[in-house]
PDB file of C-alpha atoms in Angstrom:
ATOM      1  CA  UNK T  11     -30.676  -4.748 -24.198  1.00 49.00           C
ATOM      2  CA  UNK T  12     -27.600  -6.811 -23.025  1.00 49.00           C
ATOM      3  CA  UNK T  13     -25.136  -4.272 -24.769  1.00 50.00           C
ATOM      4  CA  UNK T  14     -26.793  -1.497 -23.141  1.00 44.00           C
ATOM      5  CA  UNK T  15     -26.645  -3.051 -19.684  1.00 44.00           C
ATOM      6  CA  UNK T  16     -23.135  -4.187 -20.776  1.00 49.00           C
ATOM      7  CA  UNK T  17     -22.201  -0.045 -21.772  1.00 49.00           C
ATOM      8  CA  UNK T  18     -23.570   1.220 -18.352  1.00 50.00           C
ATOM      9  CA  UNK T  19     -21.949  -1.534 -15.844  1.00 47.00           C
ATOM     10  CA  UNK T  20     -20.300  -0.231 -12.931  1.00 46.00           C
ATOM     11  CA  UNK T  21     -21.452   3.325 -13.883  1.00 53.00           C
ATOM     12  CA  UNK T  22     -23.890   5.783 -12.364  1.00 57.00           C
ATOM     13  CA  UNK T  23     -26.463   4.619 -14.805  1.00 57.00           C
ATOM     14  CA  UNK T  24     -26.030   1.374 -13.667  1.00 63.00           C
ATOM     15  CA  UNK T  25     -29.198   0.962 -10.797  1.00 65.00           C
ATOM     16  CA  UNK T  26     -27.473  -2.697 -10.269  1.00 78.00           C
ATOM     17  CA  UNK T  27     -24.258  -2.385  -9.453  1.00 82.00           C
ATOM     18  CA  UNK T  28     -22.452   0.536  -7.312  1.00 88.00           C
ATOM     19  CA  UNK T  29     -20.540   2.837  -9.082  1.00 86.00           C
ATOM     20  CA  UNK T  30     -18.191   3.639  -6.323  1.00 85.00           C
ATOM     21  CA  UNK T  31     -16.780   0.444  -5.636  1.00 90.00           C
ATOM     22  CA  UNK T  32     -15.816  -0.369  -9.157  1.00 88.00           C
ATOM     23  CA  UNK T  33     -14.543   2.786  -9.545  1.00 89.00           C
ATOM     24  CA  UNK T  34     -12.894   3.166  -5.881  1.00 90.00           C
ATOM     25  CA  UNK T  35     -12.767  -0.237  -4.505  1.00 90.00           C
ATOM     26  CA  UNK T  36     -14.753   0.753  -1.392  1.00 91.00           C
ATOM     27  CA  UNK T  37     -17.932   2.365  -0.734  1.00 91.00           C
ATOM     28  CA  UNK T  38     -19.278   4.176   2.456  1.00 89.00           C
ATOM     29  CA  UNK T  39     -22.194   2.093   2.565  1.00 88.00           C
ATOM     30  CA  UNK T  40     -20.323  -0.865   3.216  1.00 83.00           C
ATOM     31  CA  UNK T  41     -22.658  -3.964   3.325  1.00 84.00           C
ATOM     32  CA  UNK T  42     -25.460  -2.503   3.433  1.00 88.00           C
ATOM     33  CA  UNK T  43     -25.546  -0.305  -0.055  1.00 90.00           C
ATOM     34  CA  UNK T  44     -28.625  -0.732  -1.786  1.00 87.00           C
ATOM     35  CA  UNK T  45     -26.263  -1.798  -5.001  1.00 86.00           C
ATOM     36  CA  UNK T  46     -24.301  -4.931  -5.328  1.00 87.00           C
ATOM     37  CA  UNK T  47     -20.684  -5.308  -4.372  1.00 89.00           C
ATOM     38  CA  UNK T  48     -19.415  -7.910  -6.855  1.00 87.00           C
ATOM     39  CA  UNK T  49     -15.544  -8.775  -5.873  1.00 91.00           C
ATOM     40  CA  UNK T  50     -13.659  -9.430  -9.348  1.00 92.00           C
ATOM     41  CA  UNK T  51     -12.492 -13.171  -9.809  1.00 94.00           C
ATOM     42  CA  UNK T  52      -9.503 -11.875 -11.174  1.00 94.00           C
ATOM     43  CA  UNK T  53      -7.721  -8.606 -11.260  1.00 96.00           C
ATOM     44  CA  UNK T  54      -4.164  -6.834 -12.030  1.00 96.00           C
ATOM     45  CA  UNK T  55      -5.292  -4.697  -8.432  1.00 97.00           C
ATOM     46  CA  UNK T  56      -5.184  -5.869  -4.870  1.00 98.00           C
ATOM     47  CA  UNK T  57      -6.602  -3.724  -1.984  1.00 97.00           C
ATOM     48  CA  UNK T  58      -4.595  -4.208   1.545  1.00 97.00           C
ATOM     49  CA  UNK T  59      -7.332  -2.564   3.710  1.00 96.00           C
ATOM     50  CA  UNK T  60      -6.239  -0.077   6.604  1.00 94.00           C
ATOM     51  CA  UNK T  61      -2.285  -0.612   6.564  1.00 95.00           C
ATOM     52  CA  UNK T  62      -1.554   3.071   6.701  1.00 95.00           C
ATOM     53  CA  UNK T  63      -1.417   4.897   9.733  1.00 92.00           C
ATOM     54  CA  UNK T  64      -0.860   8.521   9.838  1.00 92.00           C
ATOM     55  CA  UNK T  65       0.567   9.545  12.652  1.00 92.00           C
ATOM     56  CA  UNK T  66      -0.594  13.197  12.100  1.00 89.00           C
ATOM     57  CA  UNK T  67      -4.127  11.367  12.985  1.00 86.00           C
ATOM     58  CA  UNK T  68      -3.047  11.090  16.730  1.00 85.00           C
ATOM     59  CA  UNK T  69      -4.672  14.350  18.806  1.00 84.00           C
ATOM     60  CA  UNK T  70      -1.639  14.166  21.002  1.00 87.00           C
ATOM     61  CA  UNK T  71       0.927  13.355  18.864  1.00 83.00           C
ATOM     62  CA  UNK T  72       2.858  16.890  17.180  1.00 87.00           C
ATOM     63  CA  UNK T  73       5.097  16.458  14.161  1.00 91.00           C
ATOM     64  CA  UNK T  74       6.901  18.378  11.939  1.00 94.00           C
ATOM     65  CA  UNK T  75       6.045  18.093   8.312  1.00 93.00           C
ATOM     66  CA  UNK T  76       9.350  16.613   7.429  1.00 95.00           C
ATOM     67  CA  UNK T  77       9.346  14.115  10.228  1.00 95.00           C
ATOM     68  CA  UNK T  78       5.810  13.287   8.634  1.00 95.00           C
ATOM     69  CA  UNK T  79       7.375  12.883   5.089  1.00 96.00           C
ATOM     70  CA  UNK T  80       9.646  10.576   6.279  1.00 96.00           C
ATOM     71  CA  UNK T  81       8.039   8.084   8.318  1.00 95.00           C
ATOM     72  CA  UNK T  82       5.867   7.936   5.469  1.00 96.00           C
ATOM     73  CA  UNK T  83       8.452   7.089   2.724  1.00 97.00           C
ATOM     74  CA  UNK T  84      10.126   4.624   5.139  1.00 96.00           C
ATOM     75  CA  UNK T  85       6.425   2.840   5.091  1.00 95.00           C
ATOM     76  CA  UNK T  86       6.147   3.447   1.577  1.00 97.00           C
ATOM     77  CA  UNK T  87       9.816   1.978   0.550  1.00 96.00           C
ATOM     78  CA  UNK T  88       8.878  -1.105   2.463  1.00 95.00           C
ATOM     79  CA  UNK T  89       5.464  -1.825   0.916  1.00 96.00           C
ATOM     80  CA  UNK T  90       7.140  -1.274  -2.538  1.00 97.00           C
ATOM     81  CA  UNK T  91       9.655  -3.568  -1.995  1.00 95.00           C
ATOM     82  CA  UNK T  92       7.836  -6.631  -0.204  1.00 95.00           C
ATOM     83  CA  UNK T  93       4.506  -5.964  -2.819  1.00 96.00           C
ATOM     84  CA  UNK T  94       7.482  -5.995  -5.562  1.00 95.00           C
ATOM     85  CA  UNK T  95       8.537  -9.772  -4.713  1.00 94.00           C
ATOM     86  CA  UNK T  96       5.253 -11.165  -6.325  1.00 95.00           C
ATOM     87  CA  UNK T  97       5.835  -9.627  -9.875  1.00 94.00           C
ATOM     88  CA  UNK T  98       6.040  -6.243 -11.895  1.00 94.00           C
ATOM     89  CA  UNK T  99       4.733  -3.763  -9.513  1.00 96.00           C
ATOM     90  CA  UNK T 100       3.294  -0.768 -11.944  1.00 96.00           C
ATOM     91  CA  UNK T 101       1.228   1.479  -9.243  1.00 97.00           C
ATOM     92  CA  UNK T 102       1.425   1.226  -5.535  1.00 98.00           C
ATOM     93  CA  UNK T 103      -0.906   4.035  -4.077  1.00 97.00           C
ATOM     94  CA  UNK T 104      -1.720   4.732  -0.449  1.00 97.00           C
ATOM     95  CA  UNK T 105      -4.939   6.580   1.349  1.00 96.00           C
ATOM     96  CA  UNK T 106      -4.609   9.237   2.883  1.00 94.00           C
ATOM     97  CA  UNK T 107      -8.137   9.615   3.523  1.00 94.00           C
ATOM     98  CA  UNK T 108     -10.013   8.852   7.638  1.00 92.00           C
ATOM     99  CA  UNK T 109     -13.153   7.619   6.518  1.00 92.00           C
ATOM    100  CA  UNK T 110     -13.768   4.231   7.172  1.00 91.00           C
ATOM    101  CA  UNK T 111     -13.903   2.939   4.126  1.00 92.00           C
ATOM    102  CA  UNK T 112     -10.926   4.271   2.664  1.00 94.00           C
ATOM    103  CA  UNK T 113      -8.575   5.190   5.494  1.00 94.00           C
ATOM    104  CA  UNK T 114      -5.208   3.722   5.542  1.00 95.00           C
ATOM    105  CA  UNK T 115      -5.727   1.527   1.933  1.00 96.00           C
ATOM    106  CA  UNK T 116      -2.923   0.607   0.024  1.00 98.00           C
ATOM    107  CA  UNK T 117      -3.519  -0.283  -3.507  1.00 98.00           C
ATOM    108  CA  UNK T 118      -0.985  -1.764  -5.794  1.00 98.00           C
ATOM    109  CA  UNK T 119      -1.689  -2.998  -9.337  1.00 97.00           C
ATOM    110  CA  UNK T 120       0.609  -5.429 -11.276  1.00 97.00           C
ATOM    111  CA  UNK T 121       1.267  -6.219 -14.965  1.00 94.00           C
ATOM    112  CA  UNK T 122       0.031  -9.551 -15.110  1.00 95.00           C
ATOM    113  CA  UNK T 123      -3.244 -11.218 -13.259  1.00 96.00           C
ATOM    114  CA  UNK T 124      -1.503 -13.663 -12.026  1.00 96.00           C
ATOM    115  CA  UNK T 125       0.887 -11.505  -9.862  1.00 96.00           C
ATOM    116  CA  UNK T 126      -2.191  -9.630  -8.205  1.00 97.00           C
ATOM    117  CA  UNK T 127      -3.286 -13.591  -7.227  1.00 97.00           C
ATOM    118  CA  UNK T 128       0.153 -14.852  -5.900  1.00 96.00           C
ATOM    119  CA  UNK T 129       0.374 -11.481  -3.584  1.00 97.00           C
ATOM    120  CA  UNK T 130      -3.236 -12.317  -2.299  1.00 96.00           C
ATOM    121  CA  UNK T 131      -2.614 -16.315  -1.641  1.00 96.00           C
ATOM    122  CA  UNK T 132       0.388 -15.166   0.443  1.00 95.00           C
ATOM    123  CA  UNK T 133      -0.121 -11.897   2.276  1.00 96.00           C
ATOM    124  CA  UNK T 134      -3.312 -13.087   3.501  1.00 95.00           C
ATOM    125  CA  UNK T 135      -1.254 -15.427   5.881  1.00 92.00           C
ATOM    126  CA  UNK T 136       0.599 -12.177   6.916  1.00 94.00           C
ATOM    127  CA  UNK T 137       1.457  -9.404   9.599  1.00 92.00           C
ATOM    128  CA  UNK T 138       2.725  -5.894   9.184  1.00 91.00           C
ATOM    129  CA  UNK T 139       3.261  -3.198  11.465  1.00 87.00           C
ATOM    130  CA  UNK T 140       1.763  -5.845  14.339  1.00 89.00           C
ATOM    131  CA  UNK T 141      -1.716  -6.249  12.483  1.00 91.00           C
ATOM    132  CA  UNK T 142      -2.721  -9.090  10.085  1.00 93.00           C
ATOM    133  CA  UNK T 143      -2.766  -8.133   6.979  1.00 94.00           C
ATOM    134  CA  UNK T 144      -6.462  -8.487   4.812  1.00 95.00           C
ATOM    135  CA  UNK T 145      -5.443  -9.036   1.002  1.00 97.00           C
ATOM    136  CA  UNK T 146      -8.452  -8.808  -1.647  1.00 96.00           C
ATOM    137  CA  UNK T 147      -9.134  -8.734  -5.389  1.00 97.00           C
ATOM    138  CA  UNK T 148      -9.992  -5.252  -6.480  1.00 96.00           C
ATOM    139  CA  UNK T 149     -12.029  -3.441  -9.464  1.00 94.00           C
ATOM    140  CA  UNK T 150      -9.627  -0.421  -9.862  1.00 94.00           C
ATOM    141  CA  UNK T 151      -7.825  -0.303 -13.007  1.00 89.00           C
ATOM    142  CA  UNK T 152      -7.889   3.312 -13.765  1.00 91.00           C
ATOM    143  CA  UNK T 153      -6.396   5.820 -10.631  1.00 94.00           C
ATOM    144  CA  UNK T 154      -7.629   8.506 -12.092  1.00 91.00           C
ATOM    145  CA  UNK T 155     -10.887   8.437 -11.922  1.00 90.00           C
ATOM    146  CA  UNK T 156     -10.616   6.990  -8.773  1.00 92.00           C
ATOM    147  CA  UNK T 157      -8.754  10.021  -7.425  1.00 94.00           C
ATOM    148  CA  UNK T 158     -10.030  13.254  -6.103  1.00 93.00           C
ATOM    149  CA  UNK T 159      -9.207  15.602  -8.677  1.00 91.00           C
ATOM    150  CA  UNK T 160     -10.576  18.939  -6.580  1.00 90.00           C
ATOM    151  CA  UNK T 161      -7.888  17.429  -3.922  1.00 91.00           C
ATOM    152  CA  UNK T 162      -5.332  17.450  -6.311  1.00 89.00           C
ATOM    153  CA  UNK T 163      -5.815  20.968  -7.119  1.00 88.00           C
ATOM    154  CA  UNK T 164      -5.937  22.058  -3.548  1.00 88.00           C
ATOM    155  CA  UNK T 165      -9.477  22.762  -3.701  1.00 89.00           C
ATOM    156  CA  UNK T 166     -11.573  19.893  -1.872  1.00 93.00           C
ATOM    157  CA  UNK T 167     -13.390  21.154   0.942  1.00 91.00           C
ATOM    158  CA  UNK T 168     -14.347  17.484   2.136  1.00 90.00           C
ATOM    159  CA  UNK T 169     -10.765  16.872   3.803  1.00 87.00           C
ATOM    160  CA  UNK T 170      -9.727  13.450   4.518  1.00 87.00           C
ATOM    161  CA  UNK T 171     -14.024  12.485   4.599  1.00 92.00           C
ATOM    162  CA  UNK T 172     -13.984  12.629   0.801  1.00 94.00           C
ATOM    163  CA  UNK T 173     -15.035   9.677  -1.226  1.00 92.00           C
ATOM    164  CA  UNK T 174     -12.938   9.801  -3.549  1.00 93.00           C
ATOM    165  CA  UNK T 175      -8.937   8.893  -2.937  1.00 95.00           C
ATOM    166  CA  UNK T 176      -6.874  11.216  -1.328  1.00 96.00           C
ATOM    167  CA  UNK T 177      -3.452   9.833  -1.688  1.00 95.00           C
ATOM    168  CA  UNK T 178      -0.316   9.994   0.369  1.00 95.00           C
ATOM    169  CA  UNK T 179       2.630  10.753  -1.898  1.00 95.00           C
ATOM    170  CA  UNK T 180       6.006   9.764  -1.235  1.00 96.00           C
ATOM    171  CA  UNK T 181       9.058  11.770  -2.040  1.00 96.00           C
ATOM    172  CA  UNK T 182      10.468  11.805  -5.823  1.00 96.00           C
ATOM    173  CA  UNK T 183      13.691  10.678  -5.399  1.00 96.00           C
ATOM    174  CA  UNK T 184      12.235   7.468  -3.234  1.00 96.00           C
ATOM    175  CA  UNK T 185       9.687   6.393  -6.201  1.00 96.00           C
ATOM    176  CA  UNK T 186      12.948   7.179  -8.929  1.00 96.00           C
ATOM    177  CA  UNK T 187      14.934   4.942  -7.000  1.00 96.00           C
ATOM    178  CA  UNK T 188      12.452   2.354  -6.233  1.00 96.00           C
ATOM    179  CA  UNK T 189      11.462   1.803  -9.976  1.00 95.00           C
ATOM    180  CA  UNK T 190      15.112   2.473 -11.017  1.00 95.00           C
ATOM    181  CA  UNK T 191      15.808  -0.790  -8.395  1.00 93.00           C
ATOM    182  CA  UNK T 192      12.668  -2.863  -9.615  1.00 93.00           C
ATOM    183  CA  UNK T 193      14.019  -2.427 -13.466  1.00 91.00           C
ATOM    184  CA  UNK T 194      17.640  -3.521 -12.501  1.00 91.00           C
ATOM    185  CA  UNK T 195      16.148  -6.570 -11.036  1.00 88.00           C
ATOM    186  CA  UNK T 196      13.778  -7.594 -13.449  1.00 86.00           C
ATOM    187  CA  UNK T 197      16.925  -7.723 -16.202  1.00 87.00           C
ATOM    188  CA  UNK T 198      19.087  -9.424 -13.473  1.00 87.00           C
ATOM    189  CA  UNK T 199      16.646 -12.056 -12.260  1.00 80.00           C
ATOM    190  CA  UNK T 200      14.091 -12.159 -16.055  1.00 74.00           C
ATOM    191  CA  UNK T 201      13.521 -16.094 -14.600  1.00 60.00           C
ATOM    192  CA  UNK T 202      11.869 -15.025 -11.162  1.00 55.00           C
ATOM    193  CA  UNK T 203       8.535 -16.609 -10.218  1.00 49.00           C
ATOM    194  CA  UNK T 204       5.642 -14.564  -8.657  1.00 47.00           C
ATOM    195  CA  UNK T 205       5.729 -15.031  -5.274  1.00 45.00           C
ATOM    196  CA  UNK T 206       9.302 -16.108  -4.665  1.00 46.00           C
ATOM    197  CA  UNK T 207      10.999 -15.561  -1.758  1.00 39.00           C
ATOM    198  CA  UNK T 208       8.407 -13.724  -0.374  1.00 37.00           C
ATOM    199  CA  UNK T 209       9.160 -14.374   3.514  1.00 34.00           C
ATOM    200  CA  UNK T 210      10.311 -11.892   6.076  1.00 34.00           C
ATOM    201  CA  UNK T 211       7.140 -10.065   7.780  1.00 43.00           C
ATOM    202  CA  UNK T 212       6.295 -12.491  10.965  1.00 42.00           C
ATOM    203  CA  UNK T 213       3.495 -12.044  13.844  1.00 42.00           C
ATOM    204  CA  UNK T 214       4.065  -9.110  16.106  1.00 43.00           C
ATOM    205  CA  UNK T 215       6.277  -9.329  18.980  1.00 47.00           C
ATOM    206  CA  UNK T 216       4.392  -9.789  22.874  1.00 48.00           C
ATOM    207  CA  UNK T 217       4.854  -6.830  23.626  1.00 40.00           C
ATOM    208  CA  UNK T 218       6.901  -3.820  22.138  1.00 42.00           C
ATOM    209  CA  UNK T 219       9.842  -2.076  24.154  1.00 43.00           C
ATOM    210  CA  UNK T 220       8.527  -0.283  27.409  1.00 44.00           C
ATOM    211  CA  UNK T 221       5.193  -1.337  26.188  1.00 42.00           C
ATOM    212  CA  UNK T 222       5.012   1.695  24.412  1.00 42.00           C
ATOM    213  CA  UNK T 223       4.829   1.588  20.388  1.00 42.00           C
ATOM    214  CA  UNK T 224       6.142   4.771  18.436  1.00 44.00           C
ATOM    215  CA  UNK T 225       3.935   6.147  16.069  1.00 45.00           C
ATOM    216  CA  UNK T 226       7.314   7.497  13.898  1.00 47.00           C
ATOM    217  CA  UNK T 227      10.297   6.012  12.492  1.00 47.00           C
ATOM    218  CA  UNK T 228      13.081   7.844  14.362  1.00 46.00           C
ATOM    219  CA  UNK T 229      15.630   9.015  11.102  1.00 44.00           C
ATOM    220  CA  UNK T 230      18.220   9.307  13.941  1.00 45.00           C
ATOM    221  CA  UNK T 231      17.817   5.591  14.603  1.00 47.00           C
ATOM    222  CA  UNK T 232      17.755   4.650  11.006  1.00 44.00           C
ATOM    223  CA  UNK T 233      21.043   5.914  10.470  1.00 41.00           C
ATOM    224  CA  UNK T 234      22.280   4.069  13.011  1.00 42.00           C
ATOM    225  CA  UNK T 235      20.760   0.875  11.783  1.00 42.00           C
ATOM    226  CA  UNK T 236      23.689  -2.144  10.602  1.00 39.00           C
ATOM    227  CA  UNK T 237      24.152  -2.240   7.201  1.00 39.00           C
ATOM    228  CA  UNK T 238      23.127  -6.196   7.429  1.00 41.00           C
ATOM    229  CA  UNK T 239      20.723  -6.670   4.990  1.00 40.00           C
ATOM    230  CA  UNK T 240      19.462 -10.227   7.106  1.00 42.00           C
ATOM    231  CA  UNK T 241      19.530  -7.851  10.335  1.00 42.00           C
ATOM    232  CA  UNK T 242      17.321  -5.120   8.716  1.00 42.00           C
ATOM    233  CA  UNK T 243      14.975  -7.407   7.563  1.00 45.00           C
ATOM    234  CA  UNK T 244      14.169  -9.452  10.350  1.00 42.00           C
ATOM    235  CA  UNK T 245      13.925  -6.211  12.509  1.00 44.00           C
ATOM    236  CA  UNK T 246      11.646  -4.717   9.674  1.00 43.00           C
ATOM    237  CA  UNK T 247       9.163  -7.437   9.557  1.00 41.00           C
ATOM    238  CA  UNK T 248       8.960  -8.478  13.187  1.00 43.00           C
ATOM    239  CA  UNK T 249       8.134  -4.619  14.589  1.00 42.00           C
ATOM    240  CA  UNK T 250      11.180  -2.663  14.867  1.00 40.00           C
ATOM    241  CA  UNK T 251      11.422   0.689  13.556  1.00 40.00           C
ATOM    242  CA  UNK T 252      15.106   1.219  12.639  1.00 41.00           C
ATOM    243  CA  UNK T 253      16.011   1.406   9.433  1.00 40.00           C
ATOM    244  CA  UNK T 254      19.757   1.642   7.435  1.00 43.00           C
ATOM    245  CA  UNK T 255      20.719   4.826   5.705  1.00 45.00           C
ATOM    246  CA  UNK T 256      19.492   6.217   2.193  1.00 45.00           C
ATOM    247  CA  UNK T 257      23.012   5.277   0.882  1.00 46.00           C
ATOM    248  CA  UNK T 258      23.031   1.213   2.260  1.00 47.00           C
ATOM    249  CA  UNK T 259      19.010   1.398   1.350  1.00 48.00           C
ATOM    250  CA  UNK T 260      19.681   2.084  -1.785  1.00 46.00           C
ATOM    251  CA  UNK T 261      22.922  -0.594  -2.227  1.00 44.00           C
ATOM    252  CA  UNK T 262      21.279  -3.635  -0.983  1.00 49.00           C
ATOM    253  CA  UNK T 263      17.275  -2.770  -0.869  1.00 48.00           C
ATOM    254  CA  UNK T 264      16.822  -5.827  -3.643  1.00 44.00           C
ATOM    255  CA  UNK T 265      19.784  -7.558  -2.574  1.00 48.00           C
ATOM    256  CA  UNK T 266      18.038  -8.625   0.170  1.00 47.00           C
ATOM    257  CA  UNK T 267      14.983 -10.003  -1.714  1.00 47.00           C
ATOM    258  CA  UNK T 268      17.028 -12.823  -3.567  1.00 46.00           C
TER     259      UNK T 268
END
C-alpha cells in the first residue's frame, strides 16, 4: 500500500495531492483546490511569482515585434545575471501565460539545494521593477512536462489561459552569451559562496520621471547608457530603464557582480 501511494504521488492518480502544482508549481484553483498544496522543504527550483510584464498585455500600448523581443531580453539578461549570484544557475524560464496563476512567473532551478535556499532567504527582502519581490520553494524539476507541448508546436488553441507553461523565450545569442559568461566565472571565481554579493536591486523610487512609467526599455537609450558598470547597476536596480550596449554588456555583465 505505501509503495503504491508512494508510485502515484503528485500524479493524476493521486486523489491527495494536486497534480498540477507538482508538476507546474501553480494551480488555478489556488487555495481553494479540493487537493493539497504541499510547498517542498527543499528544492533545486524557486518560483518568483508575477515579475514579468508583457507589455504587449497593455490594450493601448502598440509594439513592434522586435521592440517586444528586446525589452524582453533586457528583462531576461537581468534576471539571469542577479538569479546567477546565488550559485549555478541551470534553467531560468519565464511565463508568458495571463492567467492568474501563472502570468508573469519566473522559474529558475539551480544545481545544488542549497543555492535555490540562499536566493529565497535574500530576494524575499527585495524589489524589482518597483514591486517586492515574493520568492518560494517550488516542486518543478522537470520543464517538460510542465510545458505546453501543443504551444510549442503552434497548435494550442487555449492562448495565454492555458494551464500549462507558455514560456517567453529570449533571443539565442543572449542565452549563448549568458551561459558562455556564467562558465567563465565559475572557473575564475570556483571559491564563490551562494549568495555573495548579492546587493544592487533597492525599493522603488517616489515617483518615476513625469510620473509616467514606460512599459519598454527604449534600445535608443540603452545605447546611450555609460559604460560604468557601478552607474548601470544602481540605475538598473533602483527603476531606470537604460541600459549599456550589447558590446559593454557583454565586457563587464559579471564584472560587475564581484
Amino acid at each position: 500500500m505505501a509503495h503504491h501511494l508512494a508510485s502515484i504521488f503528485g500524479t493524476e492518480q493521486d486523489r491527495v495531492n494536486c497534480s498540477f502544482y507538482y508538476k507546474i508549481g501553480a494551480c488555478r484553483h489556488g487555495d481553494r483546490c479540493s487537493r493539497k498544496h504541499i510547498k517542498p522543504p527543499f528544492s533545486q527550483t524557486i518560483l518568483l511569482p508575477n515579475v514579468y510584464h508583457n507589455p504587449a498585455h497593455n490594450p493601448n500600448a502598440h509594439f513592434t515585434d522586435q521592440e517586444l523581443q528586446d525589452n524582453f531580453d533586457a528583462i531576461y539578461e537581468d534576471l539571469y545575471c542577479e538569479l546567477a549570484k546565488y550559485g549555478h544557475l541551470l534553467e531560468l524560464h519565464v511565463c508568458d501565460n495571463v492567467g492568474d496563476h501563472l502570468i508573469g512567473n519566473v522559474y529558475a532551478r539551480y544545481e545544488w539545494e542549497a543555492e535555490a535556499q540562499a536566493a529565497i532567504d535574500s530576494l524575499n527582502n527585495r524589489w524589482y521593477a518597483g514591486r517586492p519581490l515574493y520568492a518560494e520553494l517550488s516542486p518543478v524539476t522537470d520543464f517538460r512536462e510542465a510545458c505546453c507541448r501543443q504551444n510549442e508546436n503552434g497548435e494550442c488553441n487555449r492562448g495565454g489561459f492555458c494551464n500549462f507553461m507558455h514560456l517567453r523565450l529570449a533571443s539565442k545569442p543572449i542565452i549563448s552569451s549568458l551561459r558562455a559568461g556564467q562558465r567563465l566565472e565559475r572557473r575564475l571565481n570556483p571559491a564563490n559562496k551562494a549568495g555573495d554579493g548579492a546587493g544592487g536591486w533597492q525599493p522603488p523610487p517616489d515617483k518615476e520621471k513625469n510620473g509616467v512609467e514606460d512599459d519598454l526599455v527604449d534600445p535608443g537609450e540603452r545605447r546611450r547608457r555609460s559604460a560604468s558598470p557601478s552607474s548601470r547597476d544602481r540605475d538598473r536596480y533602483s527603476g531606470g530603464r537604460d541600459r549599456g550596449g550589447r558590446g559593454e554588456r557583454d565586457a563587464d555583465r559579471y564584472e560587475r557582480r564581484r
